PDB file of C-alpha atoms in Angstrom:
ATOM      1  CA  MET Q   1     110.328  65.748  98.559  1.00 51.00           C
ATOM      2  CA  PRO Q   2     110.044  65.103  94.928  1.00 60.00           C
ATOM      3  CA  THR Q   3     108.504  67.913  93.079  1.00 73.00           C
ATOM      4  CA  ARG Q   4     108.260  66.446  89.713  1.00 76.00           C
ATOM      5  CA  LYS Q   5     104.715  67.116  88.156  1.00 78.00           C
ATOM      6  CA  LEU Q   6     102.439  64.447  88.019  1.00 77.00           C
ATOM      7  CA  MET Q   7     102.093  65.070  84.315  1.00 78.00           C
ATOM      8  CA  PRO Q   8     104.201  64.605  82.617  1.00 75.00           C
ATOM      9  CA  ASP Q   9     106.746  63.651  84.886  1.00 75.00           C
ATOM     10  CA  VAL Q  10     105.273  60.725  86.864  1.00 75.00           C
ATOM     11  CA  ILE Q  11     102.467  59.210  84.922  1.00 80.00           C
ATOM     12  CA  GLN Q  12     103.016  59.384  80.821  1.00 77.00           C
ATOM     13  CA  LYS Q  13     101.135  57.342  78.392  1.00 77.00           C
ATOM     14  CA  GLN Q  14      98.584  55.939  80.385  1.00 82.00           C
ATOM     15  CA  GLN Q  15      95.708  54.089  78.909  1.00 84.00           C
ATOM     16  CA  LEU Q  16      92.926  55.146  81.273  1.00 88.00           C
ATOM     17  CA  VAL Q  17      90.640  52.767  82.148  1.00 90.00           C
ATOM     18  CA  CYS Q  18      86.980  54.259  82.941  1.00 95.00           C
ATOM     19  CA  LEU Q  19      83.437  52.848  83.335  1.00 97.00           C
ATOM     20  CA  PRO Q  20      80.151  53.945  83.437  1.00 98.00           C
ATOM     21  CA  ALA Q  21      78.548  53.749  86.855  1.00 98.00           C
ATOM     22  CA  ASP Q  22      75.902  50.941  85.782  1.00 98.00           C
ATOM     23  CA  THR Q  23      78.378  48.570  85.300  1.00 98.00           C
ATOM     24  CA  SER Q  24      78.429  45.378  87.364  1.00 98.00           C
ATOM     25  CA  VAL Q  25      81.349  44.877  89.894  1.00 98.00           C
ATOM     26  CA  ARG Q  26      81.898  41.301  88.241  1.00 98.00           C
ATOM     27  CA  ASP Q  27      82.303  43.282  84.807  1.00 98.00           C
ATOM     28  CA  ALA Q  28      84.606  46.046  86.771  1.00 98.00           C
ATOM     29  CA  ALA Q  29      86.720  43.532  88.659  1.00 98.00           C
ATOM     30  CA  MET Q  30      86.994  41.049  85.847  1.00 98.00           C
ATOM     31  CA  LEU Q  31      88.557  43.935  83.721  1.00 97.00           C
ATOM     32  CA  MET Q  32      90.916  44.880  86.647  1.00 97.00           C
ATOM     33  CA  ALA Q  33      92.148  41.111  86.612  1.00 97.00           C
ATOM     34  CA  GLU Q  34      92.612  41.188  82.589  1.00 97.00           C
ATOM     35  CA  ARG Q  35      94.474  44.733  82.958  1.00 95.00           C
ATOM     36  CA  ARG Q  36      96.180  43.876  85.884  1.00 94.00           C
ATOM     37  CA  ILE Q  37      94.956  47.112  87.852  1.00 94.00           C
ATOM     38  CA  ALA Q  38      93.676  48.006  91.257  1.00 95.00           C
ATOM     39  CA  ALA Q  39      91.324  50.851  90.384  1.00 96.00           C
ATOM     40  CA  ILE Q  40      89.137  52.075  88.169  1.00 96.00           C
ATOM     41  CA  LEU Q  41      87.646  55.406  87.120  1.00 97.00           C
ATOM     42  CA  VAL Q  42      84.017  55.661  87.205  1.00 98.00           C
ATOM     43  CA  ALA Q  43      83.093  58.276  84.631  1.00 96.00           C
ATOM     44  CA  GLU Q  44      80.184  59.335  82.372  1.00 94.00           C
ATOM     45  CA  GLY Q  45      82.146  60.241  79.270  1.00 91.00           C
ATOM     46  CA  ARG Q  46      85.798  62.056  81.081  1.00 91.00           C
ATOM     47  CA  ARG Q  47      83.721  63.011  83.935  1.00 95.00           C
ATOM     48  CA  LEU Q  48      84.606  61.737  87.061  1.00 96.00           C
ATOM     49  CA  GLU Q  49      82.213  59.929  89.181  1.00 96.00           C
ATOM     50  CA  GLY Q  50      83.899  58.302  91.492  1.00 97.00           C
ATOM     51  CA  ILE Q  51      86.437  55.285  91.944  1.00 97.00           C
ATOM     52  CA  PHE Q  52      86.389  51.555  92.473  1.00 98.00           C
ATOM     53  CA  THR Q  53      89.130  50.009  94.172  1.00 97.00           C
ATOM     54  CA  GLU Q  54      90.392  46.688  95.367  1.00 96.00           C
ATOM     55  CA  ARG Q  55      89.541  47.749  98.839  1.00 95.00           C
ATOM     56  CA  ASP Q  56      86.023  48.749  97.898  1.00 97.00           C
ATOM     57  CA  LEU Q  57      85.941  44.857  96.142  1.00 97.00           C
ATOM     58  CA  THR Q  58      87.004  43.791  99.678  1.00 97.00           C
ATOM     59  CA  VAL Q  59      84.931  45.630 101.888  1.00 97.00           C
ATOM     60  CA  ARG Q  60      81.781  46.993 100.406  1.00 97.00           C
ATOM     61  CA  VAL Q  61      81.505  43.828  98.069  1.00 98.00           C
ATOM     62  CA  VAL Q  62      83.065  40.605  99.316  1.00 97.00           C
ATOM     63  CA  ALA Q  63      83.012  41.478 103.190  1.00 98.00           C
ATOM     64  CA  ALA Q  64      79.262  42.882 102.782  1.00 98.00           C
ATOM     65  CA  GLY Q  65      77.798  39.751 101.332  1.00 98.00           C
ATOM     66  CA  LYS Q  66      76.917  41.594  97.949  1.00 98.00           C
ATOM     67  CA  ASP Q  67      76.630  39.367  94.729  1.00 98.00           C
ATOM     68  CA  PRO Q  68      79.030  40.903  92.378  1.00 98.00           C
ATOM     69  CA  ALA Q  69      77.176  40.582  89.400  1.00 98.00           C
ATOM     70  CA  ALA Q  70      73.779  42.063  90.390  1.00 98.00           C
ATOM     71  CA  THR Q  71      75.627  44.972  92.109  1.00 98.00           C
ATOM     72  CA  ARG Q  72      76.385  48.145  90.184  1.00 98.00           C
ATOM     73  CA  LEU Q  73      79.764  50.194  90.590  1.00 98.00           C
ATOM     74  CA  ALA Q  74      77.375  53.208  91.775  1.00 98.00           C
ATOM     75  CA  GLU Q  75      76.276  51.570  94.903  1.00 98.00           C
ATOM     76  CA  VAL Q  76      80.053  50.728  96.028  1.00 98.00           C
ATOM     77  CA  MET Q  77      82.299  53.004  94.274  1.00 97.00           C
ATOM     78  CA  THR Q  78      84.017  55.971  96.318  1.00 96.00           C
ATOM     79  CA  ARG Q  79      81.994  59.287  94.859  1.00 95.00           C
ATOM     80  CA  ASP Q  80      83.496  62.336  94.195  1.00 92.00           C
ATOM     81  CA  PRO Q  81      87.135  61.410  95.370  1.00 96.00           C
ATOM     82  CA  ASP Q  82      89.730  63.261  96.109  1.00 95.00           C
ATOM     83  CA  THR Q  83      91.485  64.961  93.200  1.00 96.00           C
ATOM     84  CA  LEU Q  84      94.717  66.586  91.949  1.00 94.00           C
ATOM     85  CA  GLY Q  85      95.434  68.581  88.671  1.00 94.00           C
ATOM     86  CA  PRO Q  86      98.015  67.583  86.353  1.00 92.00           C
ATOM     87  CA  ASP Q  87     100.425  70.189  87.481  1.00 93.00           C
ATOM     88  CA  ALA Q  88     100.701  68.942  91.120  1.00 92.00           C
ATOM     89  CA  THR Q  89     103.830  67.695  92.421  1.00 90.00           C
ATOM     90  CA  ALA Q  90     104.638  64.174  93.279  1.00 88.00           C
ATOM     91  CA  GLY Q  91     104.932  65.429  97.184  1.00 87.00           C
ATOM     92  CA  GLU Q  92     101.580  66.552  97.124  1.00 91.00           C
ATOM     93  CA  ALA Q  93     100.104  63.872  95.605  1.00 91.00           C
ATOM     94  CA  LEU Q  94     102.213  61.297  98.240  1.00 90.00           C
ATOM     95  CA  ASP Q  95     101.036  64.050 101.178  1.00 91.00           C
ATOM     96  CA  LEU Q  96      97.422  63.749 100.250  1.00 94.00           C
ATOM     97  CA  MET Q  97      97.335  59.741  99.874  1.00 93.00           C
ATOM     98  CA  GLU Q  98      99.134  59.234 102.897  1.00 92.00           C
ATOM     99  CA  ARG Q  99      97.057  61.914 104.990  1.00 95.00           C
ATOM    100  CA  HIS Q 100      93.855  60.106 103.829  1.00 95.00           C
ATOM    101  CA  ARG Q 101      95.234  56.531 103.655  1.00 93.00           C
ATOM    102  CA  TYR Q 102      94.493  55.472  99.822  1.00 92.00           C
ATOM    103  CA  ARG Q 103      96.686  54.199  97.082  1.00 93.00           C
ATOM    104  CA  HIS Q 104      94.961  55.748  94.111  1.00 95.00           C
ATOM    105  CA  LEU Q 105      94.202  59.588  93.234  1.00 95.00           C
ATOM    106  CA  PRO Q 106      92.591  60.623  90.036  1.00 96.00           C
ATOM    107  CA  VAL Q 107      94.057  63.389  87.845  1.00 95.00           C
ATOM    108  CA  VAL Q 108      91.629  65.677  87.007  1.00 95.00           C
ATOM    109  CA  GLN Q 109      91.806  69.100  84.190  1.00 93.00           C
ATOM    110  CA  GLY Q 110      88.971  70.988  83.870  1.00 92.00           C
ATOM    111  CA  GLY Q 111      86.691  68.983  85.169  1.00 86.00           C
ATOM    112  CA  ASP Q 112      87.716  65.902  83.120  1.00 93.00           C
ATOM    113  CA  VAL Q 113      89.923  62.867  84.105  1.00 94.00           C
ATOM    114  CA  VAL Q 114      93.316  62.510  82.794  1.00 93.00           C
ATOM    115  CA  GLY Q 115      95.005  60.143  84.290  1.00 92.00           C
ATOM    116  CA  ILE Q 116      95.286  58.246  87.843  1.00 94.00           C
ATOM    117  CA  VAL Q 117      98.479  58.279  89.946  1.00 92.00           C
ATOM    118  CA  SER Q 118      98.807  55.115  92.121  1.00 90.00           C
ATOM    119  CA  ILE Q 119     101.179  54.946  95.061  1.00 88.00           C
ATOM    120  CA  ARG Q 120     103.749  52.433  93.305  1.00 85.00           C
ATOM    121  CA  ASP Q 121     103.984  55.180  90.539  1.00 85.00           C
ATOM    122  CA  LEU Q 122     104.874  57.762  93.538  1.00 84.00           C
ATOM    123  CA  PHE Q 123     107.222  55.012  95.090  1.00 80.00           C
ATOM    124  CA  ALA Q 124     109.221  55.176  91.944  1.00 76.00           C
ATOM    125  CA  VAL Q 125     109.557  58.805  91.961  1.00 74.00           C
ATOM    126  CA  VAL Q 126     111.070  58.699  95.521  1.00 69.00           C
ATOM    127  CA  ARG Q 127     113.644  55.833  94.743  1.00 72.00           C
ATOM    128  CA  ALA Q 128     114.921  57.604  91.956  1.00 66.00           C
ATOM    129  CA  HIS Q 129     114.916  60.697  93.807  1.00 65.00           C
ATOM    130  CA  LEU Q 130     116.887  59.049  96.476  1.00 65.00           C
ATOM    131  CA  GLU Q 131     119.264  57.341  94.081  1.00 64.00           C
ATOM    132  CA  ASP Q 132     119.785  61.111  92.520  1.00 65.00           C
ATOM    133  CA  GLU Q 133     120.863  62.309  96.385  1.00 69.00           C
ATOM    134  CA  ILE Q 134     123.393  59.634  97.012  1.00 67.00           C
ATOM    135  CA  LYS Q 135     124.844  60.153  93.853  1.00 73.00           C
ATOM    136  CA  ASP Q 136     125.282  63.856  94.421  1.00 66.00           C
ATOM    137  CA  ARG Q 137     126.424  63.262  97.913  1.00 68.00           C
ATOM    138  CA  GLU Q 138     128.875  60.778  96.834  1.00 70.00           C
ATOM    139  CA  GLU Q 139     130.260  62.825  94.139  1.00 72.00           C
ATOM    140  CA  PHE Q 140     130.477  65.975  96.366  1.00 70.00           C
ATOM    141  CA  MET Q 141     132.245  63.696  99.274  1.00 75.00           C
ATOM    142  CA  PHE Q 142     134.495  61.933  96.790  1.00 73.00           C
ATOM    143  CA  GLY Q 143     134.690  63.725  93.890  1.00 73.00           C
ATOM    144  CA  SER Q 144     133.265  63.378  90.137  1.00 64.00           C
ATOM    145  CA  GLY Q 145     133.522  59.809  89.180  1.00 57.00           C
ATOM    146  CA  TYR Q 146     133.203  58.003  92.205  1.00 54.00           C
ATOM    147  CA  SER Q 147     130.105  56.234  93.113  1.00 53.00           C
ATOM    148  CA  ALA Q 148     128.792  52.748  94.057  1.00 56.00           C
ATOM    149  CA  GLY Q 149     127.865  52.060  90.607  1.00 57.00           C
ATOM    150  CA  ALA Q 150     131.497  53.123  88.936  1.00 55.00           C
ATOM    151  CA  LEU Q 151     133.881  50.613  87.749  1.00 55.00           C
ATOM    152  CA  PRO Q 152     137.255  50.181  88.660  1.00 53.00           C
TER     153      PRO Q 152
END
């Protein structure tokens, strides 16, 4: 299991997207589309209040027949979501996300939101970990300089 820390190993130079709870779902969805992101942190300043995801949009707004322009994030966000600290490992994040079946996890330090990790971020870590393991095993079995990517 990958032991890289969430910050700075997994997420770095991240531009957080936080909106206040009184923002309309329509405005949040437009920002999500513009930024090509699947989740928005709902915060007062840097104090995390909730998270609003594509799944919330689908289930709590569209399927429920609510008007996105008249519905506020406070009504449909996931309140007080699980969080991890920046020193948590990628493996801890992956375990938590798998256990609770969500794809985004806020990273909080001292009560302030400092990042968000997605399942896509963790997939990249796991992939790199597996590639390193394959390379190490090939070097062990065949000696240094032999690998699938080595040129003849």
